[in-house]
Tab-separated table of C-alpha atoms in Angstrom:
chain	number	residue	atom	x	y	z
A	1	MET	CA	-41.269	-28.351	4.805
A	2	THR	CA	-40.093	-24.762	3.557
A	3	ASP	CA	-41.763	-23.331	0.807
A	4	THR	CA	-38.948	-22.753	-1.914
A	5	SER	CA	-41.199	-21.087	-4.636
A	6	THR	CA	-40.692	-17.680	-3.305
A	7	THR	CA	-38.064	-16.016	-1.910
A	8	PRO	CA	-37.748	-15.086	1.642
A	9	GLU	CA	-38.453	-11.224	2.319
A	10	SER	CA	-34.992	-10.958	4.441
A	11	ASP	CA	-33.349	-12.279	1.536
A	12	GLN	CA	-34.648	-10.000	-1.185
A	13	SER	CA	-33.035	-7.227	0.874
A	14	LEU	CA	-29.379	-9.196	0.185
A	15	PRO	CA	-27.009	-7.146	-2.332
A	16	ALA	CA	-26.561	-9.014	-5.647
A	17	THR	CA	-23.428	-10.708	-6.053
A	18	LEU	CA	-21.055	-8.657	-7.670
A	19	ALA	CA	-18.751	-9.874	-10.526
A	20	PRO	CA	-14.641	-9.783	-9.758
A	21	PRO	CA	-13.936	-6.089	-10.896
A	22	ILE	CA	-10.675	-7.056	-12.637
A	23	SER	CA	-10.712	-10.001	-14.713
A	24	ASN	CA	-7.531	-11.995	-15.572
A	25	ALA	CA	-6.897	-10.134	-19.110
A	26	GLN	CA	-7.087	-6.630	-17.261
A	27	ARG	CA	-4.551	-7.833	-14.268
A	28	THR	CA	-2.490	-8.555	-17.345
A	29	GLN	CA	-3.122	-5.346	-18.833
A	30	ILE	CA	-2.448	-3.005	-15.554
A	31	ILE	CA	0.936	-4.978	-15.202
A	32	ASN	CA	1.822	-4.014	-18.848
A	33	ILE	CA	0.510	-0.328	-18.409
A	34	VAL	CA	3.095	-0.295	-15.441
A	35	ARG	CA	5.936	-1.374	-16.671
A	36	ARG	CA	5.580	0.692	-19.644
A	37	ALA	CA	5.313	3.359	-17.870
A	38	ALA	CA	8.410	2.952	-15.668
A	39	ARG	CA	10.578	2.157	-18.765
A	40	ALA	CA	9.191	5.261	-20.634
A	41	GLU	CA	9.327	7.908	-17.558
A	42	VAL	CA	10.791	6.563	-14.784
A	43	MET	CA	14.149	4.554	-15.179
A	44	PRO	CA	15.447	6.921	-17.982
A	45	ARG	CA	15.307	9.748	-15.068
A	46	PHE	CA	16.760	7.522	-12.583
A	47	ARG	CA	20.352	9.138	-11.299
A	48	ARG	CA	19.891	11.782	-14.360
A	49	LEU	CA	18.054	14.610	-12.157
A	50	SER	CA	19.558	17.883	-11.824
A	51	ASP	CA	18.783	19.809	-8.937
A	52	GLY	CA	15.997	21.733	-10.617
A	53	ASP	CA	14.284	18.401	-11.752
A	54	ILE	CA	13.599	18.047	-8.012
A	55	ARG	CA	11.090	19.859	-6.282
A	56	THR	CA	9.592	19.973	-2.615
A	57	LYS	CA	5.903	19.702	-1.434
A	58	SER	CA	4.577	19.886	1.922
A	59	ASN	CA	8.265	20.412	3.787
A	60	ALA	CA	12.135	19.622	2.602
A	61	GLN	CA	11.477	16.020	3.024
A	62	ASP	CA	8.536	15.326	0.774
A	63	LEU	CA	10.144	15.367	-3.049
A	64	VAL	CA	8.711	15.571	-5.972
A	65	THR	CA	10.103	14.967	-9.699
A	66	ASP	CA	9.326	15.174	-13.164
A	67	ALA	CA	9.612	10.832	-13.096
A	68	ASP	CA	6.319	11.278	-10.935
A	69	THR	CA	4.033	13.748	-12.641
A	70	LYS	CA	4.764	12.211	-15.689
A	71	ALA	CA	4.327	8.714	-14.880
A	72	GLU	CA	1.196	9.195	-12.808
A	73	ALA	CA	-0.149	10.824	-16.081
A	74	MET	CA	0.528	8.334	-18.547
A	75	ILE	CA	-0.815	5.458	-16.135
A	76	ALA	CA	-3.706	7.653	-15.315
A	77	ARG	CA	-4.264	8.018	-19.158
A	78	ALA	CA	-3.886	4.302	-19.347
A	79	LEU	CA	-6.066	2.989	-16.780
A	80	GLN	CA	-9.248	5.437	-18.121
A	81	ILE	CA	-9.069	3.932	-21.260
A	82	ALA	CA	-9.158	0.512	-20.090
A	83	PHE	CA	-11.920	1.266	-17.154
A	84	PRO	CA	-13.621	4.166	-18.488
A	85	SER	CA	-16.077	4.060	-15.559
A	86	ALA	CA	-13.854	3.948	-12.880
A	87	LEU	CA	-12.230	6.785	-10.524
A	88	VAL	CA	-8.764	7.072	-11.160
A	89	ILE	CA	-6.824	8.935	-8.296
A	90	GLY	CA	-2.980	9.718	-8.240
A	91	GLU	CA	-0.814	10.901	-5.724
A	92	GLU	CA	0.073	13.917	-7.658
A	93	ALA	CA	-3.241	14.684	-8.571
A	94	VAL	CA	-4.669	14.440	-4.921
A	95	SER	CA	-1.633	16.847	-3.780
A	96	ALA	CA	-2.956	19.508	-6.371
A	97	LYS	CA	-6.570	18.557	-5.572
A	98	PRO	CA	-7.392	16.944	-2.002
A	99	SER	CA	-10.995	16.744	-2.391
A	100	LEU	CA	-10.604	13.849	-4.869
A	101	LEU	CA	-10.043	11.768	-1.713
A	102	ASP	CA	-13.946	12.268	-1.019
A	103	ASP	CA	-14.824	10.349	-4.337
A	104	ILE	CA	-13.227	7.171	-2.978
A	105	ALA	CA	-16.088	5.830	-0.521
A	106	ASP	CA	-18.816	5.967	-3.227
A	107	ALA	CA	-16.826	4.504	-6.307
A	108	GLN	CA	-17.780	0.771	-7.286
A	109	LEU	CA	-14.162	0.797	-8.395
A	110	ALA	CA	-11.343	3.094	-7.993
A	111	PHE	CA	-7.531	2.725	-8.982
A	112	HIS	CA	-5.120	4.528	-6.469
A	113	ILE	CA	-1.553	5.139	-8.233
A	114	ASP	CA	1.865	5.849	-6.623
A	115	PRO	CA	4.007	6.386	-9.499
A	116	VAL	CA	7.164	6.572	-7.755
A	117	ASP	CA	6.592	5.642	-4.468
A	118	GLY	CA	9.900	6.293	-2.483
A	119	THR	CA	10.962	9.683	-4.401
A	120	TRP	CA	13.480	10.837	-1.648
A	121	ASN	CA	15.218	7.490	-2.426
A	122	PHE	CA	14.999	7.783	-6.129
A	123	ALA	CA	15.823	11.774	-6.341
A	124	HIS	CA	18.902	10.736	-4.270
A	125	GLY	CA	20.103	7.689	-6.774
A	126	LEU	CA	19.096	4.961	-4.442
A	127	PRO	CA	17.509	1.949	-5.946
A	128	LEU	CA	14.757	1.384	-3.637
A	129	PHE	CA	11.789	2.853	-4.985
A	130	GLY	CA	8.587	1.690	-6.537
A	131	VAL	CA	5.423	1.873	-8.198
A	132	ILE	CA	2.323	0.951	-6.712
A	133	ILE	CA	-1.271	0.721	-7.945
A	134	ALA	CA	-4.459	-0.420	-6.071
A	135	ALA	CA	-8.246	-0.914	-6.674
A	136	THR	CA	-10.897	-0.405	-4.497
A	137	ARG	CA	-14.460	-1.052	-4.635
A	138	TYR	CA	-16.413	1.329	-1.890
A	139	GLY	CA	-13.367	1.700	-0.117
A	140	LYS	CA	-12.001	-1.957	0.056
A	141	PRO	CA	-8.914	-2.995	-1.448
A	142	VAL	CA	-9.820	-5.386	-4.189
A	143	PHE	CA	-6.440	-5.815	-6.109
A	144	GLY	CA	-2.957	-4.389	-5.592
A	145	LEU	CA	0.292	-4.471	-7.427
A	146	ILE	CA	3.321	-3.252	-5.895
A	147	TYR	CA	6.284	-3.209	-9.008
A	148	ASP	CA	10.139	-2.657	-8.851
A	149	PRO	CA	11.559	-0.870	-12.010
A	150	VAL	CA	14.639	-1.740	-11.112
A	151	GLY	CA	14.423	-5.438	-10.929
A	152	ASP	CA	11.596	-5.580	-13.067
A	153	ASP	CA	9.069	-7.794	-11.068
A	154	TRP	CA	5.960	-7.427	-8.885
A	155	ALA	CA	4.277	-8.434	-5.851
A	156	ILE	CA	0.415	-9.176	-6.712
A	157	ALA	CA	-2.655	-10.095	-5.302
A	158	ASP	CA	-6.576	-9.758	-5.662
A	159	GLU	CA	-9.288	-11.275	-3.278
A	160	GLU	CA	-9.457	-14.734	-5.271
A	161	MET	CA	-5.651	-15.239	-6.223
A	162	THR	CA	-2.751	-16.472	-4.160
A	163	PRO	CA	-0.625	-13.562	-3.841
A	164	GLN	CA	2.458	-13.883	-5.500
A	165	LEU	CA	6.126	-12.428	-6.558
A	166	GLN	CA	6.042	-12.194	-10.370
A	167	ARG	CA	8.525	-12.101	-13.157
A	168	PRO	CA	8.243	-11.870	-16.765
A	169	PHE	CA	9.606	-14.934	-17.014
A	170	GLY	CA	10.017	-17.905	-14.551
A	171	ALA	CA	8.044	-19.101	-11.883
A	172	ALA	CA	6.637	-17.046	-9.696
A	173	GLN	CA	6.836	-17.607	-5.753
A	174	THR	CA	3.805	-17.231	-3.436
A	175	LEU	CA	4.035	-14.582	-0.740
A	176	GLN	CA	3.591	-15.265	2.954
A	177	ALA	CA	3.464	-13.401	5.692
A	178	ALA	CA	6.409	-14.159	8.618
A	179	LYS	CA	5.030	-16.867	11.407
A	180	SER	CA	4.480	-15.665	14.728
A	181	LYS	CA	7.253	-15.713	17.293
A	182	PRO	CA	7.930	-13.592	20.377
A	183	LEU	CA	8.196	-10.061	20.351
A	184	GLU	CA	12.134	-9.631	21.377
A	185	GLU	CA	12.705	-11.562	18.494
A	186	MET	CA	10.637	-9.844	16.103
A	187	SER	CA	11.747	-6.841	13.540
A	188	GLY	CA	9.566	-4.482	12.399
A	189	ILE	CA	8.903	-1.104	10.307
A	190	ILE	CA	7.975	1.931	11.808
A	191	PRO	CA	8.169	5.349	10.250
A	192	LEU	CA	9.032	7.336	13.433
A	193	HIS	CA	9.452	10.556	11.568
A	194	LEU	CA	6.081	10.723	10.567
A	195	PHE	CA	4.437	10.608	14.268
A	196	PRO	CA	3.476	13.338	15.805
A	197	LYS	CA	6.564	15.013	17.603
A	198	ASP	CA	4.979	14.537	21.036
A	199	LYS	CA	4.464	10.530	20.570
A	200	GLN	CA	7.746	10.231	19.031
A	201	PRO	CA	10.375	9.646	22.154
A	202	ALA	CA	7.548	7.156	23.694
A	203	LEU	CA	7.324	5.346	20.371
A	204	ALA	CA	11.374	5.184	20.472
A	205	ALA	CA	11.516	3.600	23.322
A	206	THR	CA	9.903	0.592	22.353
A	207	PHE	CA	12.276	0.028	19.856
A	208	PRO	CA	14.961	-2.064	22.357
A	209	ASP	CA	11.701	-4.433	22.897
A	210	PHE	CA	12.343	-5.710	19.057
A	211	THR	CA	15.398	-7.039	17.546
A	212	ARG	CA	15.488	-3.965	14.609
A	213	ILE	CA	13.302	-1.705	13.483
A	214	ASN	CA	14.017	-0.284	10.333
A	215	THR	CA	12.162	2.190	7.763
A	216	LEU	CA	13.046	2.208	3.838
A	217	ARG	CA	11.283	5.377	3.183
A	218	CYS	CA	9.505	3.222	0.555
A	219	SER	CA	6.083	1.694	1.300
A	220	ALA	CA	6.312	-0.340	-1.785
A	221	HIS	CA	9.867	-2.132	-0.238
A	222	GLU	CA	8.329	-2.397	3.152
A	223	TYR	CA	5.396	-4.482	1.877
A	224	ARG	CA	7.239	-6.564	-0.125
A	225	MET	CA	9.541	-7.266	2.470
A	226	LEU	CA	6.595	-8.326	4.604
A	227	ALA	CA	4.944	-10.471	2.174
A	228	GLN	CA	8.208	-12.434	1.730
A	229	GLY	CA	8.147	-13.405	5.677
A	230	TYR	CA	11.474	-11.171	5.648
A	231	VAL	CA	10.077	-8.412	8.537
A	232	ASP	CA	7.688	-9.516	11.314
A	233	PHE	CA	4.976	-6.651	11.445
A	234	SER	CA	4.465	-2.708	10.534
A	235	LEU	CA	3.001	0.256	11.880
A	236	THR	CA	2.200	3.014	9.749
A	237	ALA	CA	1.890	6.679	10.955
A	238	LEU	CA	-0.195	8.288	7.604
A	239	LEU	CA	-3.045	6.387	5.527
A	240	HIS	CA	-2.455	7.559	2.287
A	241	PRO	CA	-4.095	5.370	-0.048
A	242	TRP	CA	-1.559	4.860	-2.640
A	243	ASP	CA	0.897	3.603	-0.257
A	244	HIS	CA	-1.232	1.310	1.707
A	245	ALA	CA	-4.149	0.051	0.078
A	246	ALA	CA	-2.247	-2.392	-2.130
A	247	GLY	CA	-0.366	-3.506	0.569
A	248	ALA	CA	-2.893	-4.183	2.973
A	249	LEU	CA	-4.456	-6.361	0.677
A	250	ILE	CA	-1.335	-8.046	-0.395
A	251	MET	CA	-0.374	-9.264	3.571
A	252	ALA	CA	-4.276	-9.886	4.301
A	253	ARG	CA	-3.959	-12.748	1.608
A	254	ALA	CA	-0.473	-13.502	2.549
A	255	GLY	CA	-1.812	-14.583	5.554
A	256	ALA	CA	-1.060	-11.784	7.773
A	257	HIS	CA	-3.624	-9.901	10.521
A	258	VAL	CA	-4.135	-6.440	8.864
A	259	GLU	CA	-6.340	-4.349	11.662
A	260	MET	CA	-6.858	-0.788	12.203
A	261	LEU	CA	-4.776	-0.077	15.707
A	262	ASP	CA	-8.059	1.343	17.094
A	263	GLY	CA	-9.676	-1.640	15.332
A	264	GLY	CA	-11.944	-2.763	12.145
A	265	ASP	CA	-10.789	-3.034	8.785
A	266	TYR	CA	-8.484	-0.892	6.572
A	267	ASP	CA	-10.395	0.954	4.429
A	268	ALA	CA	-8.875	3.306	1.745
A	269	THR	CA	-11.490	5.947	2.939
A	270	ARG	CA	-10.148	6.282	6.320
A	271	LYS	CA	-7.545	9.773	6.521
A	272	THR	CA	-6.383	9.639	10.316
A	273	GLY	CA	-5.182	6.454	12.847
A	274	HIS	CA	-2.372	4.190	12.504
A	275	LEU	CA	-2.538	0.354	10.512
A	276	LEU	CA	-0.682	-2.663	12.310
A	277	ILE	CA	0.077	-5.704	10.229
A	278	ALA	CA	1.290	-8.583	12.412
A	279	PRO	CA	1.854	-12.064	11.672
A	280	ASP	CA	-1.745	-13.318	13.626
A	281	LYS	CA	-4.404	-11.870	15.687
A	282	ALA	CA	-2.413	-13.355	18.888
A	283	THR	CA	0.795	-11.409	18.070
A	284	TRP	CA	-1.206	-8.280	16.764
A	285	ARG	CA	-2.971	-8.168	20.241
A	286	LYS	CA	0.542	-8.080	22.203
A	287	LEU	CA	1.795	-5.448	19.556
A	288	LYS	CA	-1.562	-3.045	20.121
A	289	LYS	CA	-0.584	-3.288	24.212
A	290	LYS	CA	2.629	-1.991	22.914
A	291	PHE	CA	1.658	1.193	20.896
A	292	ASN	CA	-2.178	1.525	22.321
A	293	PHE	CA	-0.593	4.769	23.708
A	294	LEU	CA	-0.745	6.110	20.353
A	295	LEU	CA	-4.759	6.194	20.582
A	296	THR	CA	-4.448	8.849	23.201
A	297	SER	CA	-3.163	11.734	20.884
A	298	THR	CA	-5.605	14.343	19.582
A	299	ASP	CA	-3.720	15.278	16.649
A	300	GLU	CA	-3.115	12.044	14.688
A	301	ASN	CA	-1.739	11.883	11.323
């Protein structure tokens, strides 16, 4: 008979069980923070920007507006008050200080803010933008919220809850990734313009193998489309955590297979590589064969 009066030495080395990083009440608080910021700083500026209110960052297509900076400041301030020990990182803060990303790996709780995802759309009057909030634990996504200020609804998930599309009133909709189908019947999201120039011709050559390839210039709505099963797969060019940490978690909880093209789980600490999301593992493997040539690049973005 095994002696249960003492803990085996091997068990003593196991980490203690960590409490859920975000409670139900805190989840509601985060939703309210985002909705308030969108009403106060984002929507009043939509279709009311002058040329002087729109600025460029890395290039002419990479834009920032006062809505981005003001909403990020409001959300970051509120999250820091609600979670005083958390690391709070915003897209615009990282633009000014890239070294902030180096702290993600050691943070027991880190929040990632994209205050206006789809800024190009927003700046040009297109109602296709959103607010993304993700929480990670030592780089692993544990909470994701993708909010649409125009529709005032949000996709949400954490490590335990069923992923849902929620509204202020009415029943929530359970989110479910698309079912597997032949590749030639699949639609996908691939932002061709963000991939290395030398890989773009080969990547574009794969597009006729599918029924449709799109990009919405907005990760928020791309992930919402994926999570509702309206689009079958996605392949990312860049790995900014404010773009993908929330969506990666929501998609995994919605039943999709979420894995880096070079293998392994998505992690917010990764700065290079491509995230491939597919309906299931078998489909993911088929897609990987199509896109495997991207791994030979010596200049991955």
